[in-house]
């Protein structure tokens, strides 16, 4: 039994390692894009933020991390063997939290000539060309502890929730395959949250009358 489960365990560890590496790279790319004022918006497209529902809590975490850093450094100051690793870990953690927030800011949803790009920071980027989009509509949905993909009347729906909420529903003409983490899934619709809902829908109307 152990021999049979070892390859599966190794595969799971490898998947987690790849996911962690992608997250780490994404954090530093977000810092780079923010520093150079280069949000990831396709040419000719408009970007639409989605971070407002979680902005306050993320800022609180960042401030607490920044305040905690010198306090811990002061406490462990007499022991350099402990101080230096904790200082390095604290700086990395603070940088990671800032990069996580900047992932939202530098990778907004995009509406442009090629279609809609639905995003969630560095974790998710769903490309929806206009020729696969049947409709885009207001649709408020608040669901706690729901799976990212669930069956709805219009088919398998990927919900890109912010604080458990979405306010836009994109229904597709035909199923589309997209990457979700390390897996590839087939979806029939996408739910997402846009801070400027009216602006998002107005941009869509310039391409879908």
XYZ file of C-alpha atoms in Angstrom:
209
model
C 0.000 0.000 0.000
C 2.842 2.387 0.901
C 4.494 1.722 -2.459
C 1.219 2.551 -4.240
C 0.616 5.799 -2.380
C 4.175 7.134 -2.544
C 3.946 8.300 -6.217
C 0.608 9.997 -5.516
C 2.072 11.710 -2.452
C 5.081 12.844 -4.463
C 2.780 14.180 -7.188
C 0.769 16.171 -4.618
C 3.931 17.640 -3.099
C 5.178 18.609 -6.572
C 1.856 20.317 -7.361
C 1.981 22.266 -4.097
C 5.575 23.279 -4.778
C 4.671 24.516 -8.277
C 1.704 26.448 -6.904
C 3.871 28.047 -4.192
C 6.516 28.979 -6.754
C 3.935 30.572 -9.071
C 2.490 32.534 -6.146
C 5.938 33.777 -5.136
C 6.814 34.818 -8.693
C 3.435 36.527 -9.030
C 4.055 38.591 -5.883
C 7.362 39.938 -7.168
C 5.963 40.598 -10.640
C 3.154 42.593 -9.040
C 5.696 44.727 -7.171
C 7.599 45.218 -10.434
C 4.477 46.228 -12.394
C 3.373 48.641 -9.673
C 6.801 50.262 -9.428
C 6.902 50.818 -13.208
C 3.203 51.784 -13.404
C 2.504 48.960 -15.835
C -0.861 47.360 -15.030
C -1.581 44.234 -17.029
C -4.291 45.591 -19.333
C -4.360 44.543 -23.032
C -3.837 47.243 -25.660
C -7.035 49.157 -26.337
C -8.824 47.682 -23.313
C -10.145 49.334 -20.157
C -9.258 48.019 -16.712
C -11.824 47.574 -13.942
C -10.855 47.082 -10.315
C -12.433 44.514 -8.004
C -10.525 44.949 -4.752
C -12.796 47.374 -2.859
C -14.602 44.752 -0.704
C -11.303 43.422 0.662
C -9.157 46.568 0.605
C -9.743 47.515 4.247
C -8.860 44.103 5.666
C -5.744 43.814 3.486
C -4.535 47.262 4.553
C -5.125 46.345 8.214
C -3.017 43.185 7.820
C -0.234 45.168 6.135
C -0.218 47.844 8.849
C -0.209 45.236 11.624
C 2.678 43.414 9.950
C 4.627 46.672 9.642
C 4.012 47.552 13.312
C 4.874 44.035 14.482
C 8.230 44.002 12.676
C 10.139 46.547 14.852
C 8.451 45.310 18.035
C 9.670 41.741 17.538
C 13.089 43.023 16.471
C 13.334 45.000 19.707
C 12.315 41.990 21.817
C 14.884 39.610 20.273
C 17.607 42.241 19.782
C 20.023 40.659 22.329
C 20.077 37.354 20.394
C 21.426 37.909 16.860
C 21.070 34.197 15.998
C 17.295 34.610 16.476
C 16.934 38.256 15.523
C 18.319 37.988 11.986
C 16.111 35.042 10.820
C 12.987 36.616 12.367
C 13.813 39.984 10.795
C 14.271 38.368 7.390
C 11.046 36.407 7.784
C 9.163 39.518 8.898
C 10.398 41.586 5.950
C 9.496 38.787 3.550
C 6.012 38.489 5.081
C 5.372 42.228 4.861
C 6.610 42.320 1.269
C 4.412 39.335 0.428
C 1.300 41.024 1.844
C 2.003 44.222 -0.106
C 2.607 42.210 -3.279
C -0.630 40.288 -2.721
C -2.612 43.547 -2.644
C -0.708 44.923 -5.624
C -1.629 41.753 -7.531
C -5.234 42.971 -7.431
C -4.271 46.511 -8.398
C -1.984 45.594 -11.303
C -4.214 42.850 -12.745
C -7.702 44.325 -13.061
C -10.518 42.852 -15.082
C -10.207 44.066 -18.676
C -12.793 44.796 -21.357
C -11.453 45.493 -24.830
C -11.555 44.686 -28.537
C -10.534 41.052 -27.964
C -13.029 40.289 -25.199
C -13.135 40.134 -21.401
C -10.288 39.102 -19.118
C -11.672 38.042 -15.734
C -9.007 37.997 -13.030
C -8.219 37.404 -9.394
C -4.799 38.871 -8.665
C -2.013 36.557 -9.755
C -4.120 33.463 -9.130
C -6.618 33.503 -11.977
C -6.809 34.947 -15.484
C -9.736 33.791 -17.625
C -9.704 34.841 -21.299
C -13.230 35.234 -22.749
C -13.199 36.313 -26.431
C -16.330 38.033 -27.704
C -17.173 35.156 -30.048
C -17.766 32.831 -27.086
C -19.802 35.320 -25.015
C -23.600 35.072 -25.262
C -24.521 37.743 -22.695
C -23.196 39.887 -19.863
C -25.631 40.988 -17.158
C -26.019 42.307 -13.639
C -26.414 39.391 -11.272
C -25.728 39.843 -7.562
C -24.775 36.615 -5.851
C -23.637 36.270 -2.244
C -22.606 32.751 -1.269
C -20.390 31.684 1.609
C -18.192 28.579 1.513
C -19.276 27.697 -2.024
C -16.994 25.885 -4.488
C -15.316 27.927 -7.208
C -17.236 25.923 -9.808
C -20.825 24.854 -9.368
C -23.730 23.808 -11.570
C -26.287 26.541 -12.242
C -29.233 26.712 -14.698
C -26.906 28.085 -17.397
C -24.273 25.362 -16.829
C -20.981 24.930 -14.990
C -20.200 28.351 -13.568
C -16.851 29.634 -12.339
C -17.392 32.198 -9.557
C -14.537 34.655 -9.019
C -15.795 35.920 -5.676
C -14.541 38.889 -3.693
C -15.612 38.646 -0.045
C -18.083 35.921 -1.103
C -19.782 38.242 -3.638
C -20.159 38.623 -7.386
C -22.232 41.156 -9.324
C -21.666 40.242 -12.983
C -22.703 37.097 -14.839
C -21.087 36.230 -18.178
C -22.921 33.441 -20.004
C -21.003 31.702 -22.798
C -22.151 30.522 -26.216
C -20.205 27.298 -25.787
C -18.018 25.708 -23.124
C -14.551 27.177 -22.650
C -11.554 25.480 -21.092
C -9.492 27.514 -18.643
C -6.806 26.891 -16.054
C -7.800 26.822 -12.409
C -4.704 26.412 -10.273
C -2.865 23.388 -11.640
C -5.970 21.939 -13.308
C -7.751 22.697 -16.549
C -11.544 22.931 -16.300
C -14.457 23.437 -18.697
C -16.960 26.177 -17.899
C -20.220 27.518 -19.370
C -20.378 30.809 -17.457
C -18.341 33.112 -15.224
C -19.422 35.195 -12.262
C -17.199 38.071 -11.164
C -17.161 41.241 -9.075
C -16.545 44.694 -10.565
C -16.213 47.752 -8.314
C -17.540 50.017 -11.078
C -20.406 47.857 -12.279
C -21.990 50.528 -14.490
C -18.667 51.357 -16.132
C -17.941 47.679 -16.725
C -21.311 47.105 -18.397
C -20.987 50.302 -20.463
C -17.628 49.061 -21.766
C -19.199 45.715 -22.644
C -22.010 47.458 -24.573
C -19.470 49.059 -26.898
C -18.734 45.533 -28.140
C -22.050 43.757 -27.483
C -24.995 46.053 -28.356
